[in-house]
mmCIF file of C-alpha atoms and ligand atoms in Angstrom:
data_model
loop_
_atom_site.group_PDB
_atom_site.id
_atom_site.type_symbol
_atom_site.label_atom_id
_atom_site.label_comp_id
_atom_site.label_asym_id
_atom_site.label_seq_id
_atom_site.Cartn_x
_atom_site.Cartn_y
_atom_site.Cartn_z
ATOM 1 C CA MET U 208 -6.225 18.553 26.644
ATOM 2 C CA SER U 209 -3.296 20.706 27.604
ATOM 3 C CA GLU U 210 -3.179 23.988 25.672
ATOM 4 C CA GLU U 211 0.573 23.600 25.469
ATOM 5 C CA TYR U 212 0.299 20.978 22.725
ATOM 6 C CA LYS U 213 -1.006 22.110 19.339
ATOM 7 C CA GLY U 214 -1.006 20.799 15.804
ATOM 8 C CA ILE U 215 -1.057 17.399 14.147
ATOM 9 C CA MET U 216 2.454 16.333 13.189
ATOM 10 C CA VAL U 217 3.392 13.888 10.438
ATOM 11 C CA TYR U 218 6.777 12.217 10.402
ATOM 12 C CA ALA U 219 8.088 12.497 6.831
ATOM 13 C CA GLU U 220 9.930 9.340 5.884
ATOM 14 C CA VAL U 221 12.620 9.846 3.240
ATOM 15 C CA HIS U 222 14.720 7.111 1.635
ATOM 16 C CA ASN U 223 17.497 7.858 -0.837
ATOM 17 C CA GLY U 224 16.055 11.267 -1.596
ATOM 18 C CA THR U 225 12.491 10.027 -2.101
ATOM 19 C CA ILE U 226 9.599 10.750 0.249
ATOM 20 C CA HIS U 227 7.816 7.509 1.152
ATOM 21 C CA PRO U 228 4.202 7.747 -0.123
ATOM 22 C CA VAL U 229 2.841 6.828 3.327
ATOM 23 C CA THR U 230 3.875 10.378 4.286
ATOM 24 C CA PHE U 231 1.373 11.834 1.780
ATOM 25 C CA GLU U 232 -1.352 9.554 3.106
ATOM 26 C CA LEU U 233 -0.655 10.729 6.658
ATOM 27 C CA LEU U 234 -0.623 14.359 5.520
ATOM 28 C CA GLY U 235 -4.037 13.838 3.911
ATOM 29 C CA LYS U 236 -5.470 12.486 7.163
ATOM 30 C CA ALA U 237 -3.632 15.102 9.282
ATOM 31 C CA ARG U 238 -5.172 17.883 7.154
ATOM 32 C CA GLU U 239 -8.650 16.470 7.770
ATOM 33 C CA LEU U 240 -8.038 16.152 11.542
ATOM 34 C CA ALA U 241 -6.432 19.596 11.800
ATOM 35 C CA ASN U 242 -9.300 21.260 9.918
ATOM 36 C CA LYS U 243 -11.771 19.625 12.301
ATOM 37 C CA LYS U 244 -9.821 20.865 15.310
ATOM 38 C CA GLY U 245 -8.934 24.255 13.846
ATOM 39 C CA THR U 246 -5.230 23.620 14.242
ATOM 40 C CA LYS U 247 -2.161 23.306 11.995
ATOM 41 C CA VAL U 248 -0.554 20.435 10.157
ATOM 42 C CA LEU U 249 3.106 20.094 11.085
ATOM 43 C CA ALA U 250 5.697 17.923 9.404
ATOM 44 C CA ALA U 251 8.930 16.555 10.868
ATOM 45 C CA LEU U 252 11.605 16.116 8.209
ATOM 46 C CA ALA U 253 14.884 14.682 9.437
ATOM 47 C CA GLY U 254 17.694 13.280 7.305
ATOM 48 C CA TYR U 255 20.735 14.221 5.282
ATOM 49 C CA GLY U 256 20.247 16.450 2.218
ATOM 50 C CA VAL U 257 16.483 16.471 2.788
ATOM 51 C CA LYS U 258 15.746 20.164 3.239
ATOM 52 C CA GLU U 259 14.637 20.650 -0.376
ATOM 53 C CA LYS U 260 11.809 18.169 0.284
ATOM 54 C CA ALA U 261 10.126 20.584 2.708
ATOM 55 C CA GLN U 262 8.321 22.398 -0.117
ATOM 56 C CA GLU U 263 6.778 19.138 -1.340
ATOM 57 C CA LEU U 264 5.379 18.529 2.149
ATOM 58 C CA ILE U 265 3.813 21.994 2.055
ATOM 59 C CA TYR U 266 2.236 21.258 -1.352
ATOM 60 C CA ARG U 267 0.773 18.141 0.271
ATOM 61 C CA GLY U 268 -0.841 19.948 3.173
ATOM 62 C CA ALA U 269 1.786 20.837 5.798
ATOM 63 C CA ASP U 270 1.560 24.342 7.295
ATOM 64 C CA ILE U 271 4.911 24.199 9.074
ATOM 65 C CA VAL U 272 7.808 21.871 8.264
ATOM 66 C CA TYR U 273 10.434 21.379 10.963
ATOM 67 C CA VAL U 274 13.677 20.321 9.281
ATOM 68 C CA THR U 275 16.782 18.733 10.726
ATOM 69 C CA ASP U 276 19.316 18.244 7.968
ATOM 70 C CA SER U 277 22.461 16.650 9.301
ATOM 71 C CA GLU U 278 25.155 14.263 8.133
ATOM 72 C CA LYS U 279 24.559 12.353 11.374
ATOM 73 C CA LEU U 280 21.278 11.232 9.799
ATOM 74 C CA LYS U 281 22.868 9.834 6.636
ATOM 75 C CA THR U 282 22.095 6.214 7.533
ATOM 76 C CA LEU U 283 19.129 4.833 9.414
ATOM 77 C CA ASP U 284 20.937 5.054 12.707
ATOM 78 C CA VAL U 285 17.875 4.760 14.895
ATOM 79 C CA VAL U 286 19.487 6.457 17.880
ATOM 80 C CA ALA U 287 20.401 9.497 15.772
ATOM 81 C CA HIS U 288 17.002 9.660 14.093
ATOM 82 C CA LYS U 289 15.236 9.249 17.431
ATOM 83 C CA SER U 290 17.273 12.099 18.848
ATOM 84 C CA ALA U 291 16.422 14.346 15.856
ATOM 85 C CA LEU U 292 12.699 13.599 16.027
ATOM 86 C CA LEU U 293 12.641 14.154 19.788
ATOM 87 C CA LYS U 294 14.233 17.576 19.319
ATOM 88 C CA ILE U 295 11.626 18.490 16.709
ATOM 89 C CA ILE U 296 8.782 17.319 18.955
ATOM 90 C CA GLU U 297 10.245 19.243 21.871
ATOM 91 C CA LYS U 298 10.319 22.409 19.759
ATOM 92 C CA ALA U 299 6.964 22.025 17.973
ATOM 93 C CA LYS U 300 4.950 20.514 20.858
ATOM 94 C CA PRO U 301 2.384 18.792 18.617
ATOM 95 C CA GLU U 302 -0.715 17.285 20.198
ATOM 96 C CA ALA U 303 -0.374 14.230 17.935
ATOM 97 C CA VAL U 304 2.398 12.586 15.941
ATOM 98 C CA LEU U 305 1.504 10.279 13.044
ATOM 99 C CA ILE U 306 4.144 7.879 11.755
ATOM 100 C CA GLY U 307 3.961 5.310 8.936
ATOM 101 C CA ALA U 308 3.935 1.704 10.151
ATOM 102 C CA THR U 309 6.828 0.925 7.826
ATOM 103 C CA ASN U 310 10.024 -0.811 8.939
ATOM 104 C CA THR U 311 11.509 2.606 9.666
ATOM 105 C CA GLY U 312 8.411 3.892 11.444
ATOM 106 C CA ARG U 313 8.057 0.753 13.507
ATOM 107 C CA THR U 314 11.678 1.066 14.562
ATOM 108 C CA LEU U 315 11.447 4.717 15.464
ATOM 109 C CA ALA U 316 7.984 5.254 16.970
ATOM 110 C CA PRO U 317 8.276 3.042 20.089
ATOM 111 C CA ARG U 318 11.659 4.488 20.962
ATOM 112 C CA VAL U 319 10.325 8.037 20.732
ATOM 113 C CA SER U 320 7.126 7.291 22.662
ATOM 114 C CA ALA U 321 9.050 5.442 25.378
ATOM 115 C CA TYR U 322 11.370 8.389 25.797
ATOM 116 C CA LEU U 323 8.446 10.824 25.968
ATOM 117 C CA LYS U 324 6.541 8.472 28.303
ATOM 118 C CA THR U 325 3.515 8.813 26.083
ATOM 119 C CA GLY U 326 1.180 6.226 24.584
ATOM 120 C CA LEU U 327 1.658 4.753 21.130
ATOM 121 C CA THR U 328 -1.144 3.057 19.216
ATOM 122 C CA ALA U 329 0.312 0.864 16.497
ATOM 123 C CA ASP U 330 -1.221 -0.044 13.131
ATOM 124 C CA CYS U 331 -4.243 2.257 13.257
ATOM 125 C CA THR U 332 -6.815 1.745 10.536
ATOM 126 C CA ASP U 333 -8.637 4.998 11.195
ATOM 127 C CA LEU U 334 -8.258 8.256 13.120
ATOM 128 C CA PHE U 335 -10.959 10.765 13.916
ATOM 129 C CA ILE U 336 -11.785 13.636 16.251
ATOM 130 C CA ASP U 337 -14.662 12.944 18.637
ATOM 131 C CA ASP U 338 -17.217 15.455 19.932
ATOM 132 C CA ASN U 339 -14.891 16.374 22.804
ATOM 133 C CA GLY U 340 -12.027 17.199 20.457
ATOM 134 C CA ASN U 341 -10.070 14.045 21.321
ATOM 135 C CA LEU U 342 -8.139 12.120 18.696
ATOM 136 C CA VAL U 343 -9.676 8.644 18.532
ATOM 137 C CA GLN U 344 -7.372 5.908 17.238
ATOM 138 C CA VAL U 345 -9.040 2.893 15.687
ATOM 139 C CA ARG U 346 -7.180 -0.387 15.347
ATOM 140 C CA PRO U 347 -8.052 -4.074 15.047
ATOM 141 C CA ALA U 348 -7.921 -5.967 18.336
ATOM 142 C CA PHE U 349 -8.408 -9.579 19.400
ATOM 143 C CA SER U 350 -6.901 -10.977 16.184
ATOM 144 C CA GLY U 351 -8.744 -8.456 14.081
ATOM 145 C CA ASN U 352 -12.211 -9.566 15.157
ATOM 146 C CA ILE U 353 -13.111 -6.200 16.701
ATOM 147 C CA PHE U 354 -12.028 -2.607 16.147
ATOM 148 C CA ALA U 355 -10.899 -0.910 19.336
ATOM 149 C CA HIS U 356 -11.320 2.864 19.753
ATOM 150 C CA ILE U 357 -8.367 4.125 21.747
ATOM 151 C CA LEU U 358 -7.834 7.465 23.490
ATOM 152 C CA THR U 359 -4.376 8.391 24.751
ATOM 153 C CA LYS U 360 -4.319 10.439 27.947
ATOM 154 C CA THR U 361 -0.721 11.620 27.610
ATOM 155 C CA LYS U 362 0.613 14.099 25.044
ATOM 156 C CA PRO U 363 1.637 13.960 22.324
ATOM 157 C CA VAL U 364 -0.691 11.214 21.172
ATOM 158 C CA MET U 365 1.385 8.895 18.977
ATOM 159 C CA SER U 366 0.026 6.586 16.285
ATOM 160 C CA THR U 367 1.474 4.471 13.527
ATOM 161 C CA VAL U 368 -0.606 3.833 10.425
ATOM 162 C CA ARG U 369 -0.041 1.208 7.748
ATOM 163 C CA TYR U 370 0.869 2.221 4.227
ATOM 164 C CA ARG U 371 -2.183 2.356 1.913
ATOM 165 C CA THR U 372 -4.670 2.918 4.731
ATOM 166 C CA PHE U 373 -5.561 6.524 3.902
ATOM 167 C CA LYS U 374 -6.024 8.422 0.654
ATOM 168 C CA PRO U 375 -2.937 10.492 -0.221
ATOM 169 C CA ALA U 376 -3.214 14.267 0.095
ATOM 170 C CA ASP U 377 -3.780 16.123 -3.158
ATOM 171 C CA ARG U 378 -0.794 18.120 -4.407
ATOM 172 C CA ASP U 379 -1.462 21.845 -4.509
ATOM 173 C CA GLN U 380 1.442 23.950 -5.742
ATOM 174 C CA SER U 381 -0.250 27.153 -4.645
ATOM 175 C CA ARG U 382 -0.047 26.165 -0.968
ATOM 176 C CA LYS U 383 2.232 28.247 1.241
ATOM 177 C CA GLY U 384 3.902 27.218 4.460
ATOM 178 C CA GLU U 385 6.743 27.865 6.832
ATOM 179 C CA VAL U 386 10.025 25.981 7.125
ATOM 180 C CA ILE U 387 11.778 25.978 10.512
ATOM 181 C CA ASP U 388 15.299 24.621 10.928
ATOM 182 C CA VAL U 389 15.957 22.601 14.043
ATOM 183 C CA GLU U 390 19.512 21.926 15.117
ATOM 184 C CA MET U 391 19.920 18.433 16.526
ATOM 185 C CA ASP U 392 21.725 17.812 19.804
ATOM 186 C CA GLU U 393 25.259 16.506 19.924
ATOM 187 C CA ILE U 394 24.806 12.756 20.211
ATOM 188 C CA GLY U 395 28.335 11.333 20.085
ATOM 189 C CA GLU U 396 28.894 7.668 19.322
ATOM 190 C CA THR U 397 25.552 5.854 19.001
ATOM 191 C CA GLY U 398 26.887 2.325 18.683
ATOM 192 C CA TYR U 399 25.428 1.883 15.179
ATOM 193 C CA ARG U 400 27.651 1.343 12.172
ATOM 194 C CA VAL U 401 26.568 0.259 8.697
ATOM 195 C CA LEU U 402 28.937 -2.524 7.662
ATOM 196 C CA ARG U 403 27.399 -3.236 4.253
ATOM 197 C CA LYS U 404 24.098 -3.012 2.469
ATOM 198 C CA MET U 405 22.417 -6.246 1.507
ATOM 199 C CA GLU U 406 20.252 -6.331 -1.574
ATOM 200 C CA ARG U 407 17.275 -8.617 -1.425
ATOM 201 C CA GLU U 408 14.413 -9.185 -3.751
ATOM 202 C CA LYS U 409 11.453 -7.340 -2.318
ATOM 203 C CA VAL U 410 7.920 -7.463 -3.567
ATOM 204 C CA ASN U 411 6.043 -4.221 -3.275
ATOM 205 C CA ILE U 412 2.650 -5.849 -3.083
ATOM 206 C CA SER U 413 1.021 -2.760 -1.551
ATOM 207 C CA GLU U 414 1.401 -0.941 -4.852
ATOM 208 C CA ALA U 415 0.382 -3.806 -7.177
ATOM 209 C CA GLU U 416 -2.608 -3.183 -9.458
ATOM 210 C CA LEU U 417 -3.378 -6.846 -10.064
ATOM 211 C CA ILE U 418 -2.851 -9.471 -7.369
ATOM 212 C CA ILE U 419 -3.401 -13.196 -7.525
ATOM 213 C CA SER U 420 -3.343 -14.609 -4.011
ATOM 214 C CA ALA U 421 -3.258 -18.241 -3.010
ATOM 215 C CA GLY U 422 -4.358 -19.854 0.217
ATOM 216 C CA ARG U 423 -4.578 -23.143 2.012
ATOM 217 C CA GLY U 424 -6.678 -24.538 -0.818
ATOM 218 C CA LEU U 425 -3.290 -25.430 -2.297
ATOM 219 C CA LYS U 426 -2.164 -28.891 -1.271
ATOM 220 C CA LYS U 427 1.598 -28.497 -1.555
ATOM 221 C CA LYS U 428 4.280 -25.850 -2.024
ATOM 222 C CA GLU U 429 5.062 -26.933 -5.602
ATOM 223 C CA ASP U 430 1.490 -26.059 -6.600
ATOM 224 C CA LEU U 431 2.369 -22.410 -6.133
ATOM 225 C CA GLU U 432 4.124 -22.679 -9.509
ATOM 226 C CA MET U 433 0.709 -22.896 -11.135
ATOM 227 C CA ILE U 434 -0.292 -19.625 -9.419
ATOM 228 C CA ARG U 435 3.016 -18.018 -10.449
ATOM 229 C CA GLU U 436 2.452 -19.068 -14.053
ATOM 230 C CA LEU U 437 -1.038 -17.556 -14.072
ATOM 231 C CA ALA U 438 0.300 -14.372 -12.467
ATOM 232 C CA SER U 439 3.108 -14.092 -14.974
ATOM 233 C CA LEU U 440 0.695 -14.522 -17.909
ATOM 234 C CA LEU U 441 -1.474 -11.697 -16.566
ATOM 235 C CA GLY U 442 1.368 -9.474 -15.321
ATOM 236 C CA ALA U 443 0.090 -9.887 -11.751
ATOM 237 C CA THR U 444 1.862 -9.928 -8.397
ATOM 238 C CA VAL U 445 1.526 -13.104 -6.329
ATOM 239 C CA GLY U 446 -0.064 -12.706 -2.908
ATOM 240 C CA ALA U 447 -0.728 -15.263 -0.189
ATOM 241 C CA SER U 448 -2.739 -15.893 2.922
ATOM 242 C CA ARG U 449 -0.784 -16.251 6.132
ATOM 243 C CA PRO U 450 -0.667 -20.063 6.447
ATOM 244 C CA LEU U 451 1.455 -20.260 3.278
ATOM 245 C CA VAL U 452 3.883 -17.770 4.748
ATOM 246 C CA ASP U 453 3.957 -19.516 8.121
ATOM 247 C CA ASP U 454 4.750 -22.797 6.343
ATOM 248 C CA ASP U 455 7.604 -21.079 4.514
ATOM 249 C CA TRP U 456 6.116 -21.635 1.085
ATOM 250 C CA ILE U 457 6.508 -17.945 0.209
ATOM 251 C CA SER U 458 8.107 -14.891 1.858
ATOM 252 C CA ARG U 459 6.235 -12.509 4.157
ATOM 253 C CA ASP U 460 6.467 -9.711 1.555
ATOM 254 C CA HIS U 461 3.649 -11.527 -0.247
ATOM 255 C CA GLN U 462 1.293 -11.873 2.738
ATOM 256 C CA VAL U 463 -1.991 -10.013 2.565
ATOM 257 C CA GLY U 464 -3.879 -9.217 5.747
ATOM 258 C CA PHE U 465 -3.869 -8.037 9.313
ATOM 259 C CA SER U 466 -0.310 -9.134 10.063
ATOM 260 C CA GLY U 467 0.849 -8.775 6.456
ATOM 261 C CA ASN U 468 0.251 -6.056 3.887
ATOM 262 C CA ILE U 469 -2.729 -3.888 3.104
ATOM 263 C CA VAL U 470 -3.402 -3.936 -0.623
ATOM 264 C CA LYS U 471 -5.723 -1.967 -2.893
ATOM 265 C CA PRO U 472 -5.262 -3.400 -6.387
ATOM 266 C CA LYS U 473 -7.694 -2.789 -9.208
ATOM 267 C CA VAL U 474 -8.286 -6.535 -9.317
ATOM 268 C CA TYR U 475 -7.736 -9.069 -6.513
ATOM 269 C CA ILE U 476 -8.051 -12.770 -7.284
ATOM 270 C CA ALA U 477 -8.292 -15.013 -4.200
ATOM 271 C CA ILE U 478 -7.627 -18.673 -4.943
ATOM 272 C CA GLY U 479 -8.348 -21.252 -2.252
ATOM 273 C CA ILE U 480 -8.695 -18.547 0.404
ATOM 274 C CA SER U 481 -11.609 -18.779 2.846
ATOM 275 C CA GLY U 482 -11.864 -15.051 3.652
ATOM 276 C CA SER U 483 -11.008 -14.892 7.356
ATOM 277 C CA PRO U 484 -11.437 -11.430 8.966
ATOM 278 C CA GLN U 485 -7.648 -11.228 9.254
ATOM 279 C CA HIS U 486 -7.230 -11.745 5.520
ATOM 280 C CA VAL U 487 -10.150 -9.574 4.461
ATOM 281 C CA VAL U 488 -8.920 -6.562 6.447
ATOM 282 C CA GLY U 489 -5.928 -6.472 4.088
ATOM 283 C CA MET U 490 -7.784 -6.626 0.745
ATOM 284 C CA LYS U 491 -11.321 -5.351 1.299
ATOM 285 C CA ASP U 492 -10.658 -2.060 -0.488
ATOM 286 C CA SER U 493 -9.613 -3.774 -3.733
ATOM 287 C CA GLY U 494 -11.439 -2.712 -6.891
ATOM 288 C CA THR U 495 -12.861 -5.935 -8.283
ATOM 289 C CA VAL U 496 -12.553 -9.125 -6.253
ATOM 290 C CA ILE U 497 -12.694 -12.516 -7.925
ATOM 291 C CA SER U 498 -12.525 -15.665 -5.831
ATOM 292 C CA ILE U 499 -12.066 -19.286 -6.781
ATOM 293 C CA ASN U 500 -13.254 -21.646 -4.088
ATOM 294 C CA ILE U 501 -14.625 -25.144 -3.925
ATOM 295 C CA ASP U 502 -16.998 -24.107 -1.155
ATOM 296 C CA PRO U 503 -19.840 -21.798 -2.274
ATOM 297 C CA SER U 504 -20.420 -20.723 1.344
ATOM 298 C CA ALA U 505 -16.811 -19.590 1.947
ATOM 299 C CA PRO U 506 -16.909 -16.100 3.560
ATOM 300 C CA ILE U 507 -14.725 -14.677 0.759
ATOM 301 C CA GLY U 508 -17.873 -14.873 -1.376
ATOM 302 C CA GLU U 509 -19.343 -11.947 0.581
ATOM 303 C CA TYR U 510 -16.465 -9.736 -0.535
ATOM 304 C CA SER U 511 -16.325 -11.034 -4.112
ATOM 305 C CA ASP U 512 -17.754 -9.406 -7.195
ATOM 306 C CA TYR U 513 -17.372 -12.739 -8.978
ATOM 307 C CA MET U 514 -16.996 -16.161 -7.422
ATOM 308 C CA ILE U 515 -15.970 -19.220 -9.386
ATOM 309 C CA VAL U 516 -17.173 -22.230 -7.429
ATOM 310 C CA GLY U 517 -14.904 -25.082 -8.335
ATOM 311 C CA ASP U 518 -11.740 -27.025 -7.690
ATOM 312 C CA LEU U 519 -8.750 -24.768 -8.263
ATOM 313 C CA TYR U 520 -6.843 -27.782 -9.617
ATOM 314 C CA GLU U 521 -9.345 -27.871 -12.479
ATOM 315 C CA VAL U 522 -10.041 -24.152 -12.867
ATOM 316 C CA ILE U 523 -6.469 -22.798 -12.889
ATOM 317 C CA PRO U 524 -5.027 -25.113 -15.595
ATOM 318 C CA LYS U 525 -8.045 -24.322 -17.776
ATOM 319 C CA LEU U 526 -7.571 -20.584 -17.215
ATOM 320 C CA ILE U 527 -3.875 -20.843 -18.057
ATOM 321 C CA GLU U 528 -4.678 -22.785 -21.210
ATOM 322 C CA GLU U 529 -7.312 -20.275 -22.340
ATOM 323 C CA ILE U 530 -5.104 -17.256 -21.656
ATOM 324 C CA LYS U 531 -2.232 -18.854 -23.581
ATOM 325 C CA LYS U 532 -4.599 -19.549 -26.472
ATOM 326 C CA LEU U 533 -5.825 -15.948 -26.476
ATOM 327 C CA LYS U 534 -2.278 -14.623 -26.270
ATOM 328 C CA SER U 535 -1.133 -16.732 -29.195
ATOM 329 C CA GLN U 536 -3.995 -15.390 -31.325
ATOM 330 C CA LYS U 537 -3.270 -11.737 -30.622
ATOM 331 C CA PRO U 538 -0.010 -10.118 -31.634
HETATM 332 C C1 LIG C 167 -3.196 -12.436 15.052
HETATM 333 C C2 LIG C 167 -3.508 -13.093 13.745
HETATM 334 C C3 LIG C 167 -3.116 -12.457 12.587
HETATM 335 C C4 LIG C 167 -3.408 -13.023 11.332
HETATM 336 N N1 LIG C 167 -3.004 -12.364 10.214
HETATM 337 C C5 LIG C 167 -3.330 -12.871 9.003
HETATM 338 C C6 LIG C 167 -2.969 -12.181 7.799
HETATM 339 O O1 LIG C 167 -2.336 -11.128 7.799
HETATM 340 N N2 LIG C 167 -3.350 -12.752 6.631
HETATM 341 C C7 LIG C 167 -4.028 -13.932 6.539
HETATM 342 O O2 LIG C 167 -4.325 -14.383 5.422
HETATM 343 N N3 LIG C 167 -4.357 -14.603 7.672
HETATM 344 C C8 LIG C 167 -4.008 -14.121 8.885
HETATM 345 N N4 LIG C 167 -4.318 -14.830 10.008
HETATM 346 C C9 LIG C 167 -4.827 -16.195 9.850
HETATM 347 C C10 LIG C 167 -6.315 -16.245 9.603
HETATM 348 O O3 LIG C 167 -7.007 -16.279 10.822
HETATM 349 C C11 LIG C 167 -6.709 -17.510 8.784
HETATM 350 O O4 LIG C 167 -6.257 -18.644 9.477
HETATM 351 C C12 LIG C 167 -6.099 -17.539 7.381
HETATM 352 O O5 LIG C 167 -6.391 -16.329 6.721
HETATM 353 C C13 LIG C 167 -6.699 -18.700 6.592
HETATM 354 O O6 LIG C 167 -6.012 -18.810 5.389
HETATM 355 P P1 LIG C 167 -6.704 -19.503 4.138
HETATM 356 O O7 LIG C 167 -7.948 -18.787 3.773
HETATM 357 O O8 LIG C 167 -5.656 -19.659 3.102
HETATM 358 O O9 LIG C 167 -7.008 -20.970 4.689
HETATM 359 P P2 LIG C 167 -8.386 -21.652 5.071
HETATM 360 O O10 LIG C 167 -9.171 -20.818 6.010
HETATM 361 O O11 LIG C 167 -8.051 -23.044 5.483
HETATM 362 O O12 LIG C 167 -9.194 -21.682 3.717
HETATM 363 C C14 LIG C 167 -8.858 -22.493 2.607
HETATM 364 C C15 LIG C 167 -9.935 -22.306 1.564
HETATM 365 O O13 LIG C 167 -9.596 -23.041 0.404
HETATM 366 C C16 LIG C 167 -10.773 -23.646 -0.098
HETATM 367 N N5 LIG C 167 -10.339 -24.822 -0.852
HETATM 368 C C17 LIG C 167 -9.863 -25.999 -0.383
HETATM 369 N N6 LIG C 167 -9.537 -26.811 -1.392
HETATM 370 C C18 LIG C 167 -9.820 -26.158 -2.527
HETATM 371 C C19 LIG C 167 -9.716 -26.485 -3.913
HETATM 372 N N7 LIG C 167 -9.204 -27.660 -4.329
HETATM 373 N N8 LIG C 167 -10.095 -25.573 -4.835
HETATM 374 C C20 LIG C 167 -10.628 -24.367 -4.440
HETATM 375 N N9 LIG C 167 -10.745 -24.004 -3.146
HETATM 376 C C21 LIG C 167 -10.340 -24.893 -2.206
HETATM 377 C C22 LIG C 167 -11.590 -23.985 1.109
HETATM 378 O O14 LIG C 167 -12.957 -24.125 0.767
HETATM 379 C C23 LIG C 167 -11.315 -22.790 2.023
HETATM 380 O O15 LIG C 167 -12.270 -21.773 1.808
HETATM 381 C C24 LIG C 167 -4.062 -14.269 11.251
HETATM 382 C C25 LIG C 167 -4.471 -14.897 12.434
HETATM 383 C C26 LIG C 167 -4.203 -14.321 13.657
HETATM 384 C C27 LIG C 167 -4.646 -15.014 14.910
#
């Protein structure tokens, strides 16, 4: 490893003045990696009116925060943000850069790595330092059936990590750190212009505490209403396995799994879901798992704390009826 590159850098994602929680998860992991290597945790904070957030990143484990605060970064103009992050990387020379695999991170990371001619490992599920001091990036491969351990020869090593993969860093207000301002280069016209913002209903399933997910055990799209009714009675968020999303029964925001969202609710109820490795990778860290499946040998059983073996078309209406009865009895 070249001595020129030092420190584990986290890209701090900020939207409308709020730091995306994936940043705190990455800082938690970066702290662990940096302690193992005896190096520093660096943070890259680029945006408009973001400088005051630097202190929060220090409380969460950053030793040095590199800040570019510029009006040019007011919107998510990817060319401008790429240019700002490149300048920070050029100045800080980190040996690794960790970025959240969010829409923003997925837009930014490949552009930065391509410019730097360095490797990027997307959607890592784990990161660790091996006996030789190398950063090992772990990610599912071959449709999630194996976990590949990847070493990047070039520097900086770049990885994206899904939201809710790592534990967030603890907040310690006694932590001290350094803030370094980085002036971004003149970039001129980037070709991006925000014409208007479109509001759309978005489900934040990654943060849900109770999820009721449906799978291909459902026979038709209309039957999802039954799942929605159960979810609404219990104050749960509706999740889905991928086939329901592929068939356009429900939007991708609801998909749990390898190519969907990683969830960690307190309770996860899987209805008519077999438990493929690609689904399980997205929900295996849930608190209590309850499955309803007609097949007692369905793999989801292995990951379930409770399994109701039965036809969902009999079980769900009964559950709804009982919950309604209980609700009507209690004020
Ligand atoms: C690259 C790649 C990425 C993928 N990403 C994802 C992902 O992110 N998320 C995901 O979910 N999948 C993903 N998949 C798809 C995955 O491989 C499986 O095909 C999918 O998870 C199966 O969905 P399912 O469990 O709903 O359906 P099935 O496997 O068909 O299971 C249906 C289950 O319903 C049960 N059932 C049937 N009728 C009833 C009934 N009346 N009452 C009760 N139970 C009943 C059956 O016993 C069965 O266990 C991915 C695949 C690939 C190749």
